[in-house]
Amino acid sequence: QVHVVESGGGLVHTGGSLTLSCGLSESVHKIDLIRWFRRVRGRQRELVAGIAADGTRNYADDVKGRFTASRDNAENTAYLRMNNLSPEDTGRYDCNVVYSDAAGYTYDTLAEGQQVTVSS
């Protein structure tokens, strides 16, 4: 069964950087979209960044200019480079992958993600 594979969380100081990666455990026909959501206790899950199959990217306003999403289509993996981190970026980053098979069926998977902690 295909599942999401993630890595990259950790603890950094304010101003530091981390890179999250997200992909699938095996090759699929097409990955349509990869997104990262952030969960913080007491707040709703919020979309942080996403990258579509055509390379289109979208970002939450508070990360624009600091976070960059990229894809390695050969590896079915996407990356989220997070620069100039602040304590407000602290949270658990869940990865969502939308993919389709050769028959045209679409699958939407969400994995509990990586903890990112930024100390002041």
CSV table of N, CA, C and O in Angstrom, one decimal:
chain,number,residue,atom,x,y,z
A,1,GLN,N,0.8,-1.2,0.0
A,1,GLN,CA,0.0,0.0,0.0
A,1,GLN,C,0.9,1.2,0.0
A,1,GLN,O,1.8,1.3,0.8
A,2,VAL,N,0.6,2.2,-0.9
A,2,VAL,CA,1.3,3.4,-1.0
A,2,VAL,C,1.1,4.2,0.3
A,2,VAL,O,0.0,4.4,0.7
A,3,HIS,N,2.2,4.8,0.8
A,3,HIS,CA,2.1,5.7,1.9
A,3,HIS,C,3.1,6.8,1.8
A,3,HIS,O,4.0,6.7,1.0
A,4,VAL,N,2.9,7.8,2.6
A,4,VAL,CA,3.7,9.0,2.5
A,4,VAL,C,5.0,8.8,3.3
A,4,VAL,O,4.9,8.2,4.4
A,5,VAL,N,6.1,9.3,2.8
A,5,VAL,CA,7.4,9.2,3.5
A,5,VAL,C,7.9,10.6,3.7
A,5,VAL,O,7.9,11.4,2.8
A,6,GLU,N,8.2,10.9,5.0
A,6,GLU,CA,8.6,12.3,5.3
A,6,GLU,C,9.9,12.3,6.1
A,6,GLU,O,10.2,11.3,6.7
A,7,SER,N,10.5,13.4,6.1
A,7,SER,CA,11.7,13.6,6.9
A,7,SER,C,12.0,15.1,7.1
A,7,SER,O,11.4,15.9,6.3
A,8,GLY,N,12.8,15.4,8.0
A,8,GLY,CA,13.4,16.7,8.0
A,8,GLY,C,13.0,17.6,9.2
A,8,GLY,O,13.6,18.7,9.3
A,9,GLY,N,12.2,17.3,10.1
A,9,GLY,CA,11.9,18.2,11.2
A,9,GLY,C,13.0,18.3,12.1
A,9,GLY,O,14.1,17.6,12.0
A,10,GLY,N,12.9,19.1,13.1
A,10,GLY,CA,13.9,19.2,14.1
A,10,GLY,C,13.8,20.5,15.0
A,10,GLY,O,12.8,21.2,14.9
A,11,LEU,N,14.9,20.8,15.7
A,11,LEU,CA,14.9,21.9,16.6
A,11,LEU,C,16.0,22.9,16.1
A,11,LEU,O,17.1,22.5,15.8
A,12,VAL,N,15.6,24.2,15.9
A,12,VAL,CA,16.6,25.2,15.4
A,12,VAL,C,16.4,26.4,16.2
A,12,VAL,O,15.3,26.6,16.9
A,13,HIS,N,17.3,27.3,16.2
A,13,HIS,CA,17.2,28.6,16.8
A,13,HIS,C,16.6,29.6,15.8
A,13,HIS,O,16.5,29.3,14.6
A,14,THR,N,16.0,30.6,16.4
A,14,THR,CA,15.5,31.7,15.5
A,14,THR,C,16.5,32.1,14.5
A,14,THR,O,17.7,32.3,14.8
A,15,GLY,N,16.0,32.2,13.2
A,15,GLY,CA,16.9,32.6,12.1
A,15,GLY,C,17.4,31.4,11.4
A,15,GLY,O,18.1,31.6,10.3
A,16,GLY,N,17.3,30.2,12.0
A,16,GLY,CA,17.8,29.0,11.4
A,16,GLY,C,17.0,28.5,10.2
A,16,GLY,O,15.9,29.1,9.9
A,17,SER,N,17.4,27.4,9.7
A,17,SER,CA,16.7,26.8,8.5
A,17,SER,C,16.6,25.3,8.7
A,17,SER,O,17.3,24.7,9.4
A,18,LEU,N,15.5,24.8,8.0
A,18,LEU,CA,15.3,23.4,8.0
A,18,LEU,C,14.7,23.1,6.6
A,18,LEU,O,14.1,23.9,6.0
A,19,THR,N,14.9,21.8,6.2
A,19,THR,CA,14.2,21.4,4.9
A,19,THR,C,13.4,20.1,5.2
A,19,THR,O,13.9,19.1,5.8
A,20,LEU,N,12.1,20.2,4.9
A,20,LEU,CA,11.3,19.0,5.0
A,20,LEU,C,11.2,18.3,3.6
A,20,LEU,O,11.2,19.0,2.6
A,21,SER,N,11.1,17.0,3.7
A,21,SER,CA,10.9,16.3,2.4
A,21,SER,C,9.6,15.5,2.6
A,21,SER,O,9.3,15.1,3.7
A,22,CYS,N,9.0,15.2,1.5
A,22,CYS,CA,7.7,14.5,1.5
A,22,CYS,C,7.6,13.7,0.1
A,22,CYS,O,7.8,14.4,-0.9
A,23,GLY,N,7.3,12.5,0.2
A,23,GLY,CA,7.2,11.7,-1.0
A,23,GLY,C,6.3,10.5,-0.8
A,23,GLY,O,5.7,10.4,0.3
A,24,LEU,N,6.3,9.6,-1.7
A,24,LEU,CA,5.6,8.3,-1.6
A,24,LEU,C,6.5,7.1,-1.5
A,24,LEU,O,7.6,7.2,-2.0
A,25,SER,N,6.0,6.1,-0.9
A,25,SER,CA,6.8,4.9,-0.7
A,25,SER,C,7.1,4.1,-1.9
A,25,SER,O,8.1,3.3,-1.9
A,26,GLU,N,6.4,4.4,-3.0
A,26,GLU,CA,6.6,3.7,-4.3
A,26,GLU,C,6.2,4.6,-5.4
A,26,GLU,O,5.5,5.6,-5.2
A,27,SER,N,6.6,4.3,-6.6
A,27,SER,CA,6.3,5.1,-7.8
A,27,SER,C,4.8,4.9,-8.1
A,27,SER,O,4.2,3.9,-7.9
A,28,VAL,N,4.2,6.1,-8.5
A,28,VAL,CA,2.8,6.1,-8.9
A,28,VAL,C,2.7,6.7,-10.3
A,28,VAL,O,3.7,7.2,-10.8
A,29,HIS,N,1.6,6.6,-10.9
A,29,HIS,CA,1.4,7.2,-12.2
A,29,HIS,C,1.7,8.7,-12.3
A,29,HIS,O,2.4,9.1,-13.1
A,30,LYS,N,1.1,9.4,-11.3
A,30,LYS,CA,1.3,10.8,-11.3
A,30,LYS,C,1.0,11.4,-9.9
A,30,LYS,O,0.0,11.0,-9.3
A,31,ILE,N,1.9,12.2,-9.5
A,31,ILE,CA,1.7,13.0,-8.2
A,31,ILE,C,1.1,14.3,-8.6
A,31,ILE,O,1.8,15.1,-9.3
A,32,ASP,N,-0.1,14.6,-8.3
A,32,ASP,CA,-0.8,15.8,-8.7
A,32,ASP,C,-0.4,17.0,-7.8
A,32,ASP,O,-0.3,18.1,-8.3
A,33,LEU,N,-0.3,16.8,-6.5
A,33,LEU,CA,-0.1,17.9,-5.6
A,33,LEU,C,0.5,17.4,-4.3
A,33,LEU,O,0.2,16.3,-3.8
A,34,ILE,N,1.4,18.2,-3.8
A,34,ILE,CA,2.0,17.9,-2.5
A,34,ILE,C,1.9,19.2,-1.7
A,34,ILE,O,2.2,20.3,-2.1
A,35,ARG,N,1.3,19.1,-0.5
A,35,ARG,CA,1.1,20.2,0.4
A,35,ARG,C,1.6,19.9,1.8
A,35,ARG,O,1.6,18.8,2.2
A,36,TRP,N,1.9,21.0,2.5
A,36,TRP,CA,2.3,20.9,3.9
A,36,TRP,C,1.3,21.7,4.7
A,36,TRP,O,1.0,22.9,4.4
A,37,PHE,N,0.8,21.1,5.8
A,37,PHE,CA,-0.1,21.8,6.7
A,37,PHE,C,0.6,21.8,8.1
A,37,PHE,O,1.3,20.9,8.4
A,38,ARG,N,0.3,22.9,8.8
A,38,ARG,CA,0.9,23.0,10.1
A,38,ARG,C,-0.1,22.9,11.2
A,38,ARG,O,-1.2,23.5,11.0
A,39,ARG,N,0.1,22.1,12.2
A,39,ARG,CA,-0.8,22.0,13.3
A,39,ARG,C,-0.1,22.6,14.6
A,39,ARG,O,1.0,22.2,14.9
A,40,VAL,N,-0.8,23.4,15.2
A,40,VAL,CA,-0.4,24.0,16.5
A,40,VAL,C,-1.5,23.8,17.5
A,40,VAL,O,-2.7,24.1,17.1
A,41,ARG,N,-1.2,23.4,18.7
A,41,ARG,CA,-2.3,23.1,19.7
A,41,ARG,C,-3.1,24.4,19.9
A,41,ARG,O,-2.6,25.5,20.1
A,42,GLY,N,-4.4,24.2,19.8
A,42,GLY,CA,-5.3,25.3,20.1
A,42,GLY,C,-5.7,26.0,18.8
A,42,GLY,O,-6.5,27.0,18.9
A,43,ARG,N,-5.1,25.7,17.7
A,43,ARG,CA,-5.4,26.3,16.4
A,43,ARG,C,-5.8,25.3,15.4
A,43,ARG,O,-5.4,24.2,15.4
A,44,GLN,N,-6.5,25.8,14.4
A,44,GLN,CA,-6.9,24.9,13.3
A,44,GLN,C,-5.6,24.6,12.4
A,44,GLN,O,-4.7,25.5,12.3
A,45,ARG,N,-5.7,23.5,11.8
A,45,ARG,CA,-4.6,23.1,10.9
A,45,ARG,C,-4.6,24.2,9.7
A,45,ARG,O,-5.7,24.5,9.2
A,46,GLU,N,-3.5,24.6,9.4
A,46,GLU,CA,-3.4,25.7,8.3
A,46,GLU,C,-2.4,25.2,7.2
A,46,GLU,O,-1.4,24.6,7.4
A,47,LEU,N,-2.8,25.6,6.0
A,47,LEU,CA,-2.0,25.3,4.9
A,47,LEU,C,-0.8,26.2,4.9
A,47,LEU,O,-0.9,27.4,5.0
A,48,VAL,N,0.4,25.6,4.7
A,48,VAL,CA,1.6,26.4,4.7
A,48,VAL,C,2.2,26.6,3.3
A,48,VAL,O,2.5,27.7,2.9
A,49,ALA,N,2.2,25.5,2.6
A,49,ALA,CA,2.8,25.6,1.2
A,49,ALA,C,2.3,24.4,0.4
A,49,ALA,O,2.0,23.4,1.0
A,50,GLY,N,2.3,24.6,-0.9
A,50,GLY,CA,1.9,23.5,-1.8
A,50,GLY,C,2.6,23.6,-3.1
A,50,GLY,O,3.0,24.7,-3.5
A,51,ILE,N,2.8,22.5,-3.8
A,51,ILE,CA,3.4,22.5,-5.1
A,51,ILE,C,2.7,21.5,-6.0
A,51,ILE,O,2.5,20.3,-5.6
A,52,ALA,N,2.2,22.0,-7.1
A,52,ALA,CA,1.4,21.1,-8.0
A,52,ALA,C,2.3,20.4,-9.1
A,52,ALA,O,3.5,20.7,-9.2
A,53,ALA,N,1.7,19.6,-9.8
A,53,ALA,CA,2.5,18.8,-10.8
A,53,ALA,C,3.2,19.7,-11.9
A,53,ALA,O,4.2,19.4,-12.4
A,54,ASP,N,2.5,20.8,-12.2
A,54,ASP,CA,3.1,21.7,-13.2
A,54,ASP,C,4.1,22.7,-12.6
A,54,ASP,O,4.6,23.6,-13.3
A,55,GLY,N,4.4,22.5,-11.3
A,55,GLY,CA,5.4,23.4,-10.6
A,55,GLY,C,4.8,24.6,-10.0
A,55,GLY,O,5.5,25.4,-9.3
A,56,THR,N,3.5,24.8,-10.1
A,56,THR,CA,2.8,26.0,-9.5
A,56,THR,C,2.9,25.8,-8.0
A,56,THR,O,2.6,24.8,-7.4
A,57,ARG,N,3.3,26.9,-7.3
A,57,ARG,CA,3.5,26.9,-5.9
A,57,ARG,C,2.5,27.9,-5.2
A,57,ARG,O,2.1,28.9,-5.8
A,58,ASN,N,2.1,27.6,-4.0
A,58,ASN,CA,1.4,28.6,-3.3
A,58,ASN,C,1.8,28.5,-1.8
A,58,ASN,O,2.3,27.5,-1.4
A,59,TYR,N,1.8,29.7,-1.2
A,59,TYR,CA,2.3,29.8,0.2
A,59,TYR,C,1.3,30.6,1.1
A,59,TYR,O,0.6,31.5,0.6
A,60,ALA,N,1.4,30.3,2.3
A,60,ALA,CA,0.6,31.1,3.3
A,60,ALA,C,1.4,32.5,3.4
A,60,ALA,O,2.6,32.5,3.2
A,61,ASP,N,0.6,33.5,3.7
A,61,ASP,CA,1.2,34.8,3.7
A,61,ASP,C,2.4,35.0,4.6
A,61,ASP,O,3.3,35.7,4.3
A,62,ASP,N,2.3,34.3,5.8
A,62,ASP,CA,3.3,34.5,6.8
A,62,ASP,C,4.6,33.8,6.4
A,62,ASP,O,5.6,33.9,7.1
A,63,VAL,N,4.7,32.9,5.4
A,63,VAL,CA,5.9,32.3,5.0
A,63,VAL,C,6.5,32.7,3.7
A,63,VAL,O,7.6,32.3,3.3
A,64,LYS,N,5.7,33.5,3.0
A,64,LYS,CA,6.2,34.0,1.7
A,64,LYS,C,7.5,34.7,1.8
A,64,LYS,O,7.7,35.5,2.7
A,65,GLY,N,8.4,34.3,0.9
A,65,GLY,CA,9.7,35.0,0.9
A,65,GLY,C,10.7,34.2,1.8
A,65,GLY,O,11.9,34.4,1.8
A,66,ARG,N,10.2,33.3,2.7
A,66,ARG,CA,11.1,32.5,3.6
A,66,ARG,C,11.1,31.1,3.3
A,66,ARG,O,12.1,30.4,3.4
A,67,PHE,N,9.9,30.5,2.8
A,67,PHE,CA,9.8,29.1,2.5
A,67,PHE,C,9.8,28.9,1.0
A,67,PHE,O,9.2,29.7,0.3
A,68,THR,N,10.4,27.9,0.5
A,68,THR,CA,10.4,27.5,-0.9
A,68,THR,C,10.1,26.1,-1.1
A,68,THR,O,10.8,25.2,-0.5
A,69,ALA,N,9.1,25.8,-1.9
A,69,ALA,CA,8.7,24.4,-2.2
A,69,ALA,C,9.3,24.0,-3.5
A,69,ALA,O,9.4,24.9,-4.5
A,70,SER,N,9.8,22.8,-3.6
A,70,SER,CA,10.4,22.3,-4.9
A,70,SER,C,10.1,20.9,-5.1
A,70,SER,O,9.6,20.2,-4.1
A,71,ARG,N,10.2,20.4,-6.3
A,71,ARG,CA,9.9,19.0,-6.5
A,71,ARG,C,11.0,18.3,-7.3
A,71,ARG,O,11.7,18.9,-8.1
A,72,ASP,N,11.2,17.0,-7.0
A,72,ASP,CA,12.1,16.2,-7.8
A,72,ASP,C,11.2,15.1,-8.3
A,72,ASP,O,10.9,14.1,-7.7
A,73,ASN,N,10.7,15.3,-9.5
A,73,ASN,CA,9.7,14.4,-10.1
A,73,ASN,C,10.3,13.0,-10.3
A,73,ASN,O,9.6,12.0,-10.2
A,74,ALA,N,11.6,12.9,-10.6
A,74,ALA,CA,12.2,11.6,-10.8
A,74,ALA,C,12.1,10.8,-9.5
A,74,ALA,O,12.1,9.5,-9.5
A,75,GLU,N,12.2,11.5,-8.4
A,75,GLU,CA,12.1,10.8,-7.1
A,75,GLU,C,10.8,10.8,-6.4
A,75,GLU,O,10.6,10.3,-5.3
A,76,ASN,N,9.8,11.4,-7.1
A,76,ASN,CA,8.5,11.5,-6.5
A,76,ASN,C,8.5,12.1,-5.2
A,76,ASN,O,7.8,11.7,-4.2
A,77,THR,N,9.3,13.1,-5.0
A,77,THR,CA,9.5,13.8,-3.7
A,77,THR,C,9.5,15.3,-3.9
A,77,THR,O,9.9,15.8,-4.9
A,78,ALA,N,8.9,15.9,-2.9
A,78,ALA,CA,9.0,17.4,-2.8
A,78,ALA,C,9.7,17.8,-1.5
A,78,ALA,O,9.8,17.1,-0.6
A,79,TYR,N,10.2,19.0,-1.6
A,79,TYR,CA,10.9,19.6,-0.5
A,79,TYR,C,10.4,20.9,-0.1
A,79,TYR,O,9.9,21.7,-0.9
A,80,LEU,N,10.4,21.2,1.2
A,80,LEU,CA,10.1,22.6,1.7
A,80,LEU,C,11.2,23.1,2.4
A,80,LEU,O,11.6,22.7,3.5
A,81,ARG,N,11.9,24.1,1.8
A,81,ARG,CA,13.0,24.7,2.4
A,81,ARG,C,12.5,25.9,3.2
A,81,ARG,O,11.8,26.8,2.7
A,82,MET,N,12.8,25.9,4.5
A,82,MET,CA,12.3,26.9,5.4
A,82,MET,C,13.5,27.7,6.0
A,82,MET,O,14.3,27.2,6.7
A,83,ASN,N,13.5,29.0,5.6
A,83,ASN,CA,14.6,29.8,6.0
A,83,ASN,C,14.1,30.9,7.0
A,83,ASN,O,12.9,31.2,7.1
A,84,ASN,N,15.0,31.5,7.7
A,84,ASN,CA,14.7,32.6,8.7
A,84,ASN,C,13.5,32.2,9.6
A,84,ASN,O,12.6,32.9,9.7
A,85,LEU,N,13.7,31.0,10.2
A,85,LEU,CA,12.6,30.5,11.0
A,85,LEU,C,12.4,31.3,12.3
A,85,LEU,O,13.4,31.9,12.8
A,86,SER,N,11.2,31.4,12.7
A,86,SER,CA,10.9,32.1,14.0
A,86,SER,C,10.0,31.2,14.9
A,86,SER,O,9.5,30.2,14.4
A,87,PRO,N,9.9,31.5,16.1
A,87,PRO,CA,9.1,30.7,17.0
A,87,PRO,C,7.7,30.5,16.6
A,87,PRO,O,7.1,29.5,16.9
A,88,GLU,N,7.2,31.5,15.8
A,88,GLU,CA,5.8,31.3,15.3
A,88,GLU,C,5.7,30.2,14.2
A,88,GLU,O,4.6,29.8,13.9
A,89,ASP,N,6.8,29.8,13.7
A,89,ASP,CA,6.7,28.7,12.8
A,89,ASP,C,6.7,27.3,13.5
A,89,ASP,O,6.5,26.3,12.8
A,90,THR,N,6.8,27.3,14.7
A,90,THR,CA,6.8,26.0,15.5
A,90,THR,C,5.5,25.3,15.3
A,90,THR,O,4.4,25.9,15.3
A,91,GLY,N,5.5,24.0,15.1
A,91,GLY,CA,4.3,23.2,14.9
A,91,GLY,C,4.7,21.9,14.3
A,91,GLY,O,5.8,21.6,14.0
A,92,ARG,N,3.6,21.1,14.1
A,92,ARG,CA,3.8,19.8,13.4
A,92,ARG,C,3.4,20.0,12.0
A,92,ARG,O,2.3,20.4,11.7
A,93,TYR,N,4.3,19.7,11.1
A,93,TYR,CA,4.0,19.9,9.6
A,93,TYR,C,3.6,18.5,9.0
A,93,TYR,O,4.4,17.6,8.9
A,94,ASP,N,2.3,18.5,8.6
A,94,ASP,CA,1.8,17.3,8.0
A,94,ASP,C,1.9,17.4,6.5
A,94,ASP,O,1.6,18.4,6.0
A,95,CYS,N,2.2,16.3,5.9
A,95,CYS,CA,2.3,16.3,4.4
A,95,CYS,C,1.1,15.6,3.8
A,95,CYS,O,0.7,14.5,4.2
A,96,ASN,N,0.6,16.2,2.8
A,96,ASN,CA,-0.6,15.7,2.1
A,96,ASN,C,-0.1,15.5,0.6
A,96,ASN,O,0.4,16.4,0.0
A,97,VAL,N,-0.4,14.3,0.1
A,97,VAL,CA,0.0,14.0,-1.3
A,97,VAL,C,-1.3,13.5,-2.0
A,97,VAL,O,-2.0,12.6,-1.5
A,98,VAL,N,-1.5,14.2,-3.1
A,98,VAL,CA,-2.7,13.8,-4.0
A,98,VAL,C,-2.0,13.2,-5.2
A,98,VAL,O,-1.2,13.8,-5.9
A,99,TYR,N,-2.4,11.9,-5.5
A,99,TYR,CA,-1.8,11.3,-6.7
A,99,TYR,C,-2.9,10.5,-7.4
A,99,TYR,O,-4.0,10.2,-6.9
A,100,SER,N,-2.6,10.1,-8.6
A,100,SER,CA,-3.5,9.3,-9.4
A,100,SER,C,-2.8,8.1,-10.0
A,100,SER,O,-1.6,8.1,-10.2
A,101,ASP,N,-3.6,7.1,-10.3
A,101,ASP,CA,-3.1,5.9,-10.9
A,101,ASP,C,-3.4,5.9,-12.4
A,101,ASP,O,-4.0,6.8,-12.9
A,102,ALA,N,-2.9,4.9,-13.1
A,102,ALA,CA,-3.1,4.9,-14.6
A,102,ALA,C,-4.5,4.8,-15.0
A,102,ALA,O,-4.9,5.2,-16.1
A,103,ALA,N,-5.4,4.3,-14.1
A,103,ALA,CA,-6.8,4.2,-14.4
A,103,ALA,C,-7.5,5.5,-14.2
A,103,ALA,O,-8.7,5.6,-14.5
A,104,GLY,N,-6.9,6.5,-13.7
A,104,GLY,CA,-7.5,7.8,-13.5
A,104,GLY,C,-8.1,8.0,-12.1
A,104,GLY,O,-8.7,9.0,-11.8
A,105,TYR,N,-7.9,7.0,-11.2
A,105,TYR,CA,-8.4,7.2,-9.8
A,105,TYR,C,-7.4,8.1,-9.1
A,105,TYR,O,-6.2,8.0,-9.2
A,106,THR,N,-8.0,8.9,-8.2
A,106,THR,CA,-7.2,9.9,-7.4
A,106,THR,C,-7.2,9.5,-6.0
A,106,THR,O,-8.3,9.1,-5.5
A,107,TYR,N,-6.1,9.6,-5.3
A,107,TYR,CA,-5.9,9.2,-4.0
A,107,TYR,C,-5.4,10.5,-3.2
A,107,TYR,O,-4.5,11.2,-3.7
A,108,ASP,N,-5.9,10.7,-2.0
A,108,ASP,CA,-5.6,11.8,-1.2
A,108,ASP,C,-5.1,11.3,0.1
A,108,ASP,O,-5.8,10.7,0.9
A,109,THR,N,-3.8,11.4,0.4
A,109,THR,CA,-3.2,10.8,1.6
A,109,THR,C,-2.6,12.0,2.4
A,109,THR,O,-2.1,12.9,1.9
A,110,LEU,N,-2.7,11.8,3.7
A,110,LEU,CA,-2.2,12.7,4.7
A,110,LEU,C,-1.5,12.0,5.7
A,110,LEU,O,-2.0,11.1,6.3
A,111,ALA,N,-0.3,12.4,6.0
A,111,ALA,CA,0.5,11.7,7.0
A,111,ALA,C,0.8,12.7,8.2
A,111,ALA,O,1.1,13.8,7.9
A,112,GLU,N,0.8,12.1,9.4
A,112,GLU,CA,1.3,12.9,10.5
A,112,GLU,C,2.7,13.3,10.3
A,112,GLU,O,3.5,12.4,10.0
A,113,GLY,N,3.0,14.5,10.5
A,113,GLY,CA,4.2,15.0,9.9
A,113,GLY,C,5.4,15.2,10.9
A,113,GLY,O,5.4,14.5,11.9
A,114,GLN,N,6.2,16.1,10.5
A,114,GLN,CA,7.4,16.3,11.3
A,114,GLN,C,7.3,17.5,12.2
A,114,GLN,O,6.7,18.5,11.9
A,115,GLN,N,7.8,17.3,13.4
A,115,GLN,CA,7.8,18.4,14.4
A,115,GLN,C,8.9,19.4,14.1
A,115,GLN,O,10.1,19.0,13.9
A,116,VAL,N,8.5,20.6,14.0
A,116,VAL,CA,9.5,21.7,13.8
A,116,VAL,C,9.4,22.6,15.0
A,116,VAL,O,8.3,23.1,15.4
A,117,THR,N,10.5,22.8,15.7
A,117,THR,CA,10.5,23.6,16.9
A,117,THR,C,11.6,24.7,16.7
A,117,THR,O,12.7,24.4,16.5
A,118,VAL,N,11.2,25.9,16.9
A,118,VAL,CA,12.1,27.1,16.7
A,118,VAL,C,12.2,27.8,18.1
A,118,VAL,O,11.2,28.3,18.6
A,119,SER,N,13.4,27.8,18.6
A,119,SER,CA,13.6,28.4,19.9
A,119,SER,C,14.0,29.8,19.8
A,119,SER,O,14.6,30.2,18.8
A,120,SER,N,13.6,30.6,20.7
A,120,SER,CA,13.9,32.1,20.7
A,120,SER,C,15.3,32.4,21.2
A,120,SER,O,15.9,31.5,21.8
